[in-house]
Amino acid sequence: MIAEAGHYALVLALALALIQSTVPMIGARLRDPVLMNVARSTALAQLLFVGLSFGALVLLHVLSDFSVANVYENSHSLKPLIYKITGVWGNHEGSMLLWVSILALFGGLVAMFGNNLPLSLRANALGVQGWVSTAFYLFILLTSNPFLRLANPPLEGRDLNPVLQDPGLAVHPPMLYLGYVGFSISFSFAIAALIEGRIDAAWARWVRPWTLMAWMFLTLGIAMGSYWAYYELGWGGWWFWDPVENASLMPWLAGTALLHSAVVMEKRNALKVWTVLLAILTFSLSLLGTFLVRSGVLTSVHAFATDPTRGVFILLILCVFIGGSLSLYAWRASSLKQGGLFAPISREGALVLNNLLLTTACATVFIGTLYPLGLEVLTGERISVGAPFFNLTFAPLFLPLLLALPFGPLLAWKRGDLIGAAQRLYAAGIVALVSVAVLWAWVRGGSAFAPLAIGLALFVILGALTDIAERSMLFRMPLSISLRRARGLPRASWGTMFAHVGVGVALIGIVCETTWNTELISTLKPGDVAKVAGYELKLDNISQRQGPNFGEMLAHFTVSEDGKVIGTMTPSKRSFTTRAMSTTEAALMSRGVSQLYISLGDTAASGAIAVRIYHKPMVLLIWFGPVLMAFGGLLSLSDRRLRVGAPKPAKAARGLQPAE
Amino acid sequence: MTRKQRRLTMIGGALVVLGIAVALVLNALRDSIVFFSTPQMVAEKHIPAGKRFRLGGLVEPGSLKRGDHMMVTFKIADGSNALSVAYKGILPDLFREGQGVVAEGSLDGAGVFKADTVLAKHDETYMPKDVADALKKQGHWKDDYEKAGKKPDTGAKPMQGASR
């Protein structure tokens, strides 16, 4: 009954999406406010029904109704409640349902908070949103229905893949989807602008918060996935340049570029055509990411589905939306009016450079991800493109970007003073150079690369702080006045600072972890001691334990430093009976921002156990950086001028409002 | 600066960056990609010792030997040929005899494949796509693999690796 209701609600949502994708757009053509307002009610109703449908699937998983194929294949009655719920999106069908639910959520938010938008813009944007929804509802209903019943309901389910039974994975897909799908809003607005042939600063002010929100979630989602891979897969890696990881990195890079070009458009009314193109590309890359992950076209660390009919369907969606939007762009972009002028050395110029480098870096990731697929289709030859490729292409493009980053905020709009900006960055530059020298002397004989990269990271961090210090006249005014000025700065400035500092912090973590990481692989018997990076790890004993749906072998380690005991670590190996699979649960101990990491291997007949022990210096900074970036985004989002729904395009409103 | 000049500067800058990127990509594609082979392809193609590639196939039953200091040797077979592989370190959780596996490394002078990375598939009924495709091409494809491969639930993290 619940399954049928869920299925029915999904069909109703499809019907509503069909109305939403046609009626309001016809209304916008005919300038009929009644028809245009249909967009609002259908978007809200669609959210209601898809929400009901998603709720039904969650309920089925919670009740362990194994007569539903999806529940049977991915759940088990003994599974803890939290994983029964998160198991809903731990599989293909459920995660697609989550995808459309989030799409409907964003549509609903635009409908709810878009009252001050020009009516026709809202109608067109929600109409485009309706097209996307329609395509994905059809995809789910025709190829991946999560509500299918089994003719002979089994008594017990097949359990969720054990590596997915983890709190990290509970949060990672929803975050990632909020990011991916959030970019659909900027896409819909871009298409709506092209349809109307009109675009202005108010448009950018509207699109920017949505982009920012999507970007924040995507940043956190990627960081979360990376941390999950780090502790769950048991070999201490946090980024593999795996195609599925690249699939989320590409929209992030394009989205970051979009975020910056939208600033230019909002402040200076320039780069309009480019911003629209970026909005289209960003969402296209999100769709591409969905295709790569969902179609099973890649064998990679996360590809789920293996059914080719799904792949073809998503490929079709991909071609229609990307091809259609780019054709519309080619046809209509010339109708958008050109914006303000600026010199190459200016804030706009710096942001153009940022965009250029980010999109080029994105293109190299795109080539590295799709080249093996293309080659296989054309020649049948199979290759793998891994970290070495990206180190040789992506990294050299990111270096100039980071070097230029501190200059951007210090340049004035329209015409900037590069020498002035450089003078203000003297202090930051000198500190960075001194630290390069000190580090190089300290690591004596090591490669010069790591100290230089850390110097660059410090330059980025200090440069971001310099910008705030300059604006609050620190050291040039009494401290109390500076503090008051600092408090009075717009939150967006503080957001910029936090985000840029986050970039530097993440870079420090990445460089330290890859350069000075210590690894020890050995076999230990109870009583043996392993020494890693000045820590002594003693294997006390090995014990067994029974979990809810798994058996577990735990190894108890006592960790000491300089003869003093500082704690215990218990890595374990879980074996899940239902799937006859085992997972390695690594033990982590944080020392400041560095970590000790133990994971277990096989047990030999003699009772000795293979262990992998790592000391990972500064590793937590890798994820702390993205958190800072996202926090910067949040601060910026809370800025009064940007608050969702706050923009008041008084000047533009007159021109865009339909005659009533 | 006129609009035209500005546009030219921007296009010029973009072309420079794109040119650099193309050069980087071409250079990296020449040096850093790794080809995939099966034992049969190794036998036919004569890959020089020291050249990195990925070797895929099934772990031959009965061939796994564990030595001292976590040295392991096993054979990767594809039905017609088999190649000895030496690896030092911890094998992935789901490494089993008779299962699909992909190893990355190079041949030594004696024709033994020295692997520094071993990837195994998580699910019992599935093998890595590289392996499946290669076996399919050679006609060693079994129907039950075909069916198993189509199951919708082959798991979210199909490959698991171990690397030194």
Coordinates of N, CA, C and O in Angstrom, one line a residue, chain A residues 243-367:
Chain A
P243 N 37.4 8.8 -11.7 CA 36.4 9.5 -12.5 C 35.2 10.0 -11.7 O 34.7 11.0 -12.0
V244 N 34.8 9.2 -10.7 CA 33.6 9.7 -10.0 C 33.9 10.9 -9.1 O 33.1 11.8 -8.9
E245 N 35.1 10.9 -8.6 CA 35.5 12.1 -7.8 C 35.7 13.3 -8.8 O 35.2 14.4 -8.5
N246 N 36.2 13.0 -9.9 CA 36.4 14.1 -10.9 C 35.0 14.6 -11.3 O 34.8 15.8 -11.6
A247 N 34.0 13.7 -11.4 CA 32.7 14.1 -11.8 C 32.1 15.1 -10.8 O 31.3 16.0 -11.2
S248 N 32.5 15.1 -9.6 CA 32.0 16.1 -8.6 C 33.0 17.3 -8.6 O 32.6 18.4 -8.3
L249 N 34.2 17.1 -9.0 CA 35.2 18.2 -9.0 C 34.9 19.2 -10.2 O 35.0 20.4 -10.0
M250 N 34.5 18.6 -11.3 CA 34.3 19.5 -12.5 C 33.2 20.6 -12.2 O 33.4 21.7 -12.5
P251 N 32.0 20.2 -11.8 CA 31.0 21.2 -11.5 C 31.5 22.2 -10.4 O 31.2 23.3 -10.4
W252 N 32.3 21.7 -9.5 CA 32.8 22.6 -8.4 C 33.7 23.6 -9.0 O 33.6 24.8 -8.7
L253 N 34.6 23.2 -9.9 CA 35.5 24.2 -10.5 C 34.7 25.2 -11.4 O 34.9 26.4 -11.3
A254 N 33.8 24.7 -12.2 CA 33.0 25.6 -13.0 C 32.1 26.5 -12.1 O 31.9 27.7 -12.4
G255 N 31.6 25.9 -11.0 CA 30.7 26.7 -10.1 C 31.5 27.7 -9.4 O 31.0 28.8 -9.2
T256 N 32.8 27.4 -9.0 CA 33.6 28.5 -8.4 C 33.8 29.6 -9.4 O 33.8 30.8 -9.0
A257 N 34.1 29.3 -10.7 CA 34.2 30.3 -11.7 C 32.9 31.1 -11.8 O 33.0 32.4 -11.8
L258 N 31.8 30.4 -11.8 CA 30.5 31.1 -11.9 C 30.3 32.1 -10.8 O 29.8 33.2 -11.0
L259 N 30.6 31.6 -9.6 CA 30.5 32.5 -8.4 C 31.2 33.8 -8.6 O 30.7 34.9 -8.2
H260 N 32.4 33.7 -9.1 CA 33.3 34.9 -9.3 C 32.8 35.8 -10.4 O 32.8 37.0 -10.3
S261 N 32.4 35.1 -11.5 CA 31.9 36.0 -12.7 C 30.6 36.7 -12.3 O 30.3 37.8 -12.8
A262 N 29.8 36.0 -11.5 CA 28.5 36.6 -11.1 C 28.7 37.9 -10.3 O 27.9 38.8 -10.4
V263 N 29.9 37.9 -9.6 CA 30.2 39.1 -8.8 C 30.4 40.3 -9.8 O 29.9 41.4 -9.6
V264 N 31.2 40.0 -10.9 CA 31.5 41.0 -11.8 C 30.2 41.5 -12.5 O 29.9 42.7 -12.6
M265 N 29.3 40.6 -12.8 CA 28.1 40.9 -13.4 C 27.2 41.8 -12.5 O 26.6 42.8 -12.9
E266 N 27.2 41.4 -11.2 CA 26.3 42.1 -10.3 C 26.8 43.5 -10.0 O 26.1 44.5 -10.0
K267 N 28.2 43.6 -9.8 CA 28.8 44.9 -9.4 C 29.0 45.8 -10.6 O 28.8 47.0 -10.5
R268 N 29.3 45.2 -11.8 CA 29.8 46.1 -12.9 C 28.9 45.9 -14.1 O 29.2 46.5 -15.1
N269 N 28.0 45.0 -14.0 CA 27.1 44.7 -15.2 C 27.9 44.3 -16.4 O 27.5 44.5 -17.6
A270 N 29.1 43.6 -16.2 CA 29.9 43.2 -17.3 C 29.9 41.7 -17.3 O 29.4 41.0 -16.4
L271 N 30.6 41.1 -18.3 CA 30.7 39.6 -18.5 C 29.4 38.9 -18.5 O 29.3 37.7 -18.1
K272 N 28.3 39.5 -19.0 CA 27.0 38.9 -19.0 C 27.0 37.6 -19.7 O 26.5 36.6 -19.3
V273 N 27.4 37.7 -21.0 CA 27.3 36.5 -21.9 C 28.1 35.4 -21.3 O 27.7 34.2 -21.4
W274 N 29.3 35.7 -20.8 CA 30.2 34.7 -20.2 C 29.5 34.0 -19.0 O 29.5 32.8 -18.8
T275 N 28.9 34.9 -18.1 CA 28.2 34.3 -16.9 C 27.1 33.3 -17.3 O 27.0 32.3 -16.7
V276 N 26.4 33.7 -18.3 CA 25.3 32.8 -18.7 C 25.8 31.5 -19.2 O 25.4 30.4 -18.9
L277 N 26.9 31.6 -20.0 CA 27.6 30.4 -20.5 C 28.0 29.5 -19.4 O 27.8 28.3 -19.3
L278 N 28.7 30.2 -18.4 CA 29.2 29.4 -17.2 C 28.1 28.7 -16.5 O 28.2 27.6 -16.0
A279 N 26.9 29.4 -16.3 CA 25.8 28.8 -15.6 C 25.3 27.6 -16.4 O 25.0 26.6 -15.7
I280 N 25.3 27.7 -17.7 CA 24.9 26.5 -18.5 C 25.9 25.4 -18.3 O 25.6 24.2 -18.1
L281 N 27.2 25.7 -18.4 CA 28.2 24.7 -18.3 C 28.3 24.0 -17.0 O 28.4 22.8 -16.9
T282 N 28.1 24.8 -15.9 CA 28.2 24.2 -14.6 C 27.1 23.2 -14.4 O 27.4 22.1 -13.9
F283 N 25.9 23.5 -14.8 CA 24.8 22.5 -14.6 C 25.0 21.3 -15.6 O 24.7 20.2 -15.2
S284 N 25.6 21.6 -16.8 CA 25.8 20.5 -17.7 C 26.8 19.6 -17.1 O 26.7 18.3 -17.3
L285 N 27.8 20.1 -16.4 CA 28.8 19.2 -15.8 C 28.2 18.5 -14.6 O 28.6 17.3 -14.4
S286 N 27.2 19.1 -14.0 CA 26.5 18.3 -12.9 C 25.8 17.2 -13.5 O 25.8 16.0 -13.0
L287 N 25.1 17.4 -14.7 CA 24.4 16.3 -15.4 C 25.4 15.3 -15.8 O 25.1 14.1 -15.7
L288 N 26.6 15.7 -16.4 CA 27.6 14.8 -16.8 C 28.0 13.9 -15.6 O 28.2 12.7 -15.7
G289 N 28.2 14.6 -14.5 CA 28.6 13.8 -13.3 C 27.5 12.8 -12.9 O 27.9 11.6 -12.7
T290 N 26.3 13.2 -13.0 CA 25.2 12.2 -12.7 C 25.3 11.1 -13.7 O 25.1 9.9 -13.4
F291 N 25.5 11.4 -15.0 CA 25.6 10.4 -16.0 C 26.8 9.4 -15.7 O 26.6 8.2 -15.7
L292 N 27.9 10.0 -15.4 CA 29.1 9.1 -15.2 C 28.9 8.2 -14.0 O 29.2 7.0 -14.1
V293 N 28.3 8.7 -12.9 CA 28.1 7.9 -11.7 C 27.0 6.9 -11.9 O 27.0 5.7 -11.5
R294 N 25.9 7.3 -12.6 CA 24.6 6.6 -12.6 C 24.6 5.5 -13.7 O 23.8 4.6 -13.7
S295 N 25.4 5.8 -14.8 CA 25.2 4.9 -16.0 C 26.1 3.7 -15.9 O 25.9 2.7 -16.6
G296 N 27.0 3.7 -15.0 CA 27.9 2.5 -14.9 C 28.9 2.5 -16.1 O 29.5 1.5 -16.4
V297 N 29.1 3.6 -16.7 CA 30.0 3.7 -17.9 C 31.4 3.6 -17.4 O 32.3 3.2 -18.2
L298 N 31.7 3.9 -16.2 CA 33.0 3.8 -15.7 C 33.1 2.6 -14.7 O 32.2 2.4 -13.9
T299 N 34.2 1.9 -14.7 CA 34.4 1.1 -13.6 C 35.3 1.9 -12.7 O 36.4 2.2 -13.1
S300 N 34.8 2.2 -11.5 CA 35.7 3.0 -10.7 C 35.3 2.8 -9.3 O 34.4 2.0 -9.0
V301 N 35.9 3.5 -8.4 CA 35.7 3.2 -7.0 C 34.3 3.4 -6.6 O 33.8 2.8 -5.6
H302 N 33.5 4.3 -7.3 CA 32.1 4.4 -6.7 C 31.0 4.0 -7.7 O 29.8 4.2 -7.4
A303 N 31.3 3.6 -8.9 CA 30.1 3.4 -9.9 C 29.1 2.4 -9.4 O 29.5 1.3 -9.0
F304 N 27.8 2.7 -9.4 CA 26.8 1.8 -8.8 C 26.2 0.9 -9.9 O 26.3 -0.3 -9.8
A305 N 25.6 1.5 -10.8 CA 24.6 0.8 -11.6 C 25.4 0.1 -12.8 O 26.4 0.6 -13.3
T306 N 24.8 -1.0 -13.3 CA 25.5 -1.7 -14.4 C 24.6 -1.9 -15.5 O 24.9 -2.6 -16.5
D307 N 23.3 -1.4 -15.5 CA 22.4 -1.7 -16.5 C 22.5 -0.6 -17.6 O 22.4 0.5 -17.4
P308 N 22.8 -1.1 -18.8 CA 23.1 -0.1 -19.9 C 21.8 0.7 -20.3 O 22.0 1.8 -20.8
T309 N 20.6 0.2 -20.2 CA 19.4 1.0 -20.6 C 19.4 2.3 -19.9 O 19.0 3.3 -20.4
R310 N 19.8 2.2 -18.6 CA 19.8 3.5 -17.8 C 20.8 4.4 -18.4 O 20.5 5.6 -18.5
G311 N 22.0 3.9 -18.7 CA 23.0 4.7 -19.3 C 22.6 5.5 -20.5 O 22.8 6.7 -20.6
V312 N 21.9 4.7 -21.4 CA 21.5 5.4 -22.6 C 20.4 6.4 -22.4 O 20.5 7.5 -22.9
F313 N 19.5 6.2 -21.4 CA 18.5 7.1 -21.1 C 19.1 8.4 -20.5 O 18.8 9.5 -21.0
I314 N 20.1 8.3 -19.6 CA 20.7 9.5 -19.0 C 21.5 10.2 -20.1 O 21.5 11.4 -20.2
L315 N 22.2 9.4 -21.0 CA 22.9 10.0 -22.1 C 22.0 10.9 -23.0 O 22.4 12.0 -23.4
L316 N 20.8 10.4 -23.2 CA 19.8 11.1 -24.0 C 19.4 12.4 -23.3 O 19.4 13.5 -23.9
I317 N 19.2 12.3 -21.9 CA 18.8 13.5 -21.2 C 20.0 14.5 -21.3 O 19.8 15.7 -21.6
L318 N 21.2 14.0 -21.2 CA 22.4 14.8 -21.2 C 22.5 15.6 -22.6 O 22.7 16.8 -22.6
C319 N 22.3 14.8 -23.7 CA 22.4 15.4 -25.0 C 21.4 16.5 -25.2 O 21.6 17.6 -25.7
V320 N 20.1 16.1 -24.8 CA 19.0 17.1 -25.0 C 19.3 18.4 -24.3 O 19.2 19.5 -24.8
F321 N 19.6 18.3 -23.0 CA 19.8 19.5 -22.2 C 21.0 20.3 -22.6 O 21.0 21.5 -22.7
I322 N 22.2 19.6 -22.7 CA 23.4 20.3 -23.0 C 23.3 20.9 -24.4 O 23.6 22.0 -24.7
G323 N 22.9 20.0 -25.4 CA 22.8 20.4 -26.8 C 21.8 21.5 -26.9 O 22.1 22.6 -27.5
G324 N 20.7 21.3 -26.3 CA 19.6 22.3 -26.4 C 20.0 23.7 -25.9 O 19.8 24.7 -26.5
S325 N 20.6 23.6 -24.6 CA 20.9 24.9 -24.0 C 22.0 25.6 -24.7 O 22.0 26.8 -24.9
L326 N 23.0 24.8 -25.2 CA 24.1 25.5 -25.9 C 23.6 26.1 -27.3 O 24.1 27.1 -27.7
S327 N 22.7 25.4 -28.0 CA 22.2 25.9 -29.2 C 21.4 27.2 -28.9 O 21.5 28.2 -29.7
L328 N 20.6 27.2 -27.9 CA 19.8 28.4 -27.5 C 20.8 29.5 -27.2 O 20.6 30.6 -27.6
Y329 N 21.9 29.1 -26.6 CA 22.9 30.1 -26.2 C 23.5 30.7 -27.5 O 23.6 32.0 -27.7
A330 N 23.9 29.9 -28.4 CA 24.5 30.3 -29.7 C 23.5 31.2 -30.4 O 23.9 32.2 -31.0
W331 N 22.2 30.9 -30.4 CA 21.2 31.6 -31.1 C 20.9 33.0 -30.5 O 20.8 34.0 -31.1
R332 N 20.8 33.0 -29.1 CA 20.3 34.2 -28.4 C 21.3 35.0 -27.7 O 21.0 36.1 -27.3
A333 N 22.5 34.5 -27.5 CA 23.5 35.2 -26.7 C 23.8 36.6 -27.2 O 24.0 37.6 -26.5
S334 N 23.7 36.8 -28.6 CA 24.0 38.1 -29.1 C 23.0 39.1 -28.8 O 23.2 40.3 -28.9
S335 N 21.8 38.7 -28.4 CA 20.7 39.6 -28.0 C 21.0 40.2 -26.7 O 20.3 41.2 -26.3
L336 N 21.9 39.6 -25.9 CA 22.1 40.2 -24.5 C 23.0 41.4 -24.7 O 24.0 41.3 -25.4
K337 N 22.7 42.5 -24.0 CA 23.5 43.7 -24.2 C 24.8 43.7 -23.6 O 25.0 43.1 -22.5
Q338 N 25.8 44.3 -24.2 CA 27.1 44.3 -23.6 C 27.2 45.2 -22.4 O 26.4 46.1 -22.2
G339 N 28.1 44.9 -21.5 CA 28.2 45.6 -20.2 C 29.3 46.6 -20.2 O 29.8 47.0 -21.2
G340 N 29.7 47.0 -18.9 CA 30.6 48.0 -18.7 C 32.1 47.7 -19.2 O 32.4 46.5 -19.3
L341 N 32.8 48.7 -19.4 CA 34.2 48.5 -19.8 C 35.1 48.4 -18.6 O 34.9 48.9 -17.6
F342 N 36.3 47.7 -18.8 CA 37.3 47.7 -17.7 C 38.6 47.4 -18.3 O 38.8 46.8 -19.4
A343 N 39.7 47.9 -17.6 CA 41.0 47.7 -18.1 C 41.5 46.3 -17.7 O 40.9 45.7 -16.8
P344 N 42.5 45.7 -18.4 CA 42.9 44.4 -18.0 C 43.4 44.3 -16.6 O 43.1 43.3 -15.9
I345 N 44.0 45.3 -16.1 CA 44.5 45.3 -14.7 C 43.4 46.0 -13.9 O 43.3 47.2 -13.8
S346 N 42.5 45.2 -13.3 CA 41.4 45.7 -12.5 C 40.8 44.5 -11.8 O 41.2 43.4 -12.1
R347 N 39.9 44.8 -10.9 CA 39.3 43.6 -10.2 C 38.6 42.7 -11.2 O 38.7 41.5 -11.1
E348 N 37.9 43.4 -12.2 CA 37.2 42.5 -13.2 C 38.3 41.7 -13.9 O 38.0 40.5 -14.2
G349 N 39.4 42.3 -14.3 CA 40.4 41.6 -15.0 C 40.9 40.4 -14.2 O 41.1 39.3 -14.7
A350 N 41.1 40.7 -12.8 CA 41.6 39.6 -12.0 C 40.6 38.4 -12.0 O 40.9 37.3 -12.0
L351 N 39.3 38.8 -11.9 CA 38.3 37.8 -11.9 C 38.2 37.0 -13.2 O 37.9 35.9 -13.2
V352 N 38.5 37.8 -14.3 CA 38.5 37.1 -15.6 C 39.6 36.1 -15.6 O 39.4 34.9 -16.1
L353 N 40.8 36.5 -15.1 CA 41.9 35.5 -15.0 C 41.5 34.3 -14.2 O 41.8 33.2 -14.5
N354 N 40.9 34.6 -13.0 CA 40.4 33.5 -12.2 C 39.5 32.5 -13.0 O 39.7 31.3 -12.9
N355 N 38.6 33.1 -13.7 CA 37.7 32.3 -14.5 C 38.4 31.5 -15.6 O 38.1 30.3 -15.8
L356 N 39.4 32.1 -16.2 CA 40.1 31.5 -17.3 C 40.9 30.3 -16.8 O 40.8 29.2 -17.3
L357 N 41.6 30.5 -15.6 CA 42.4 29.4 -15.1 C 41.5 28.3 -14.5 O 41.8 27.1 -14.7
L358 N 40.4 28.7 -13.8 CA 39.5 27.7 -13.3 C 38.9 26.8 -14.4 O 38.8 25.6 -14.3
T359 N 38.4 27.5 -15.4 CA 37.7 26.7 -16.5 C 38.7 25.9 -17.3 O 38.4 24.7 -17.6
T360 N 39.9 26.4 -17.4 CA 41.0 25.6 -18.1 C 41.3 24.3 -17.3 O 41.4 23.2 -17.8
A361 N 41.5 24.6 -16.0 CA 41.8 23.4 -15.1 C 40.7 22.4 -15.1 O 40.9 21.2 -15.2
C362 N 39.4 23.0 -15.2 CA 38.3 22.1 -15.3 C 38.3 21.3 -16.6 O 38.0 20.1 -16.6
A363 N 38.8 22.0 -17.7 CA 38.9 21.3 -19.0 C 39.9 20.1 -18.9 O 39.7 19.1 -19.5
T364 N 41.0 20.3 -18.2 CA 42.0 19.3 -18.1 C 41.4 18.1 -17.4 O 41.7 16.9 -17.7
V365 N 40.7 18.4 -16.3 CA 40.0 17.3 -15.6 C 39.1 16.5 -16.5 O 39.0 15.3 -16.5
F366 N 38.3 17.3 -17.3 CA 37.4 16.8 -18.2 C 38.1 15.8 -19.2 O 37.6 14.7 -19.4
I367 N 39.2 16.3 -19.8 CA 39.9 15.4 -20.7 C 40.4 14.2 -20.0 O 40.3 13.0 -20.5

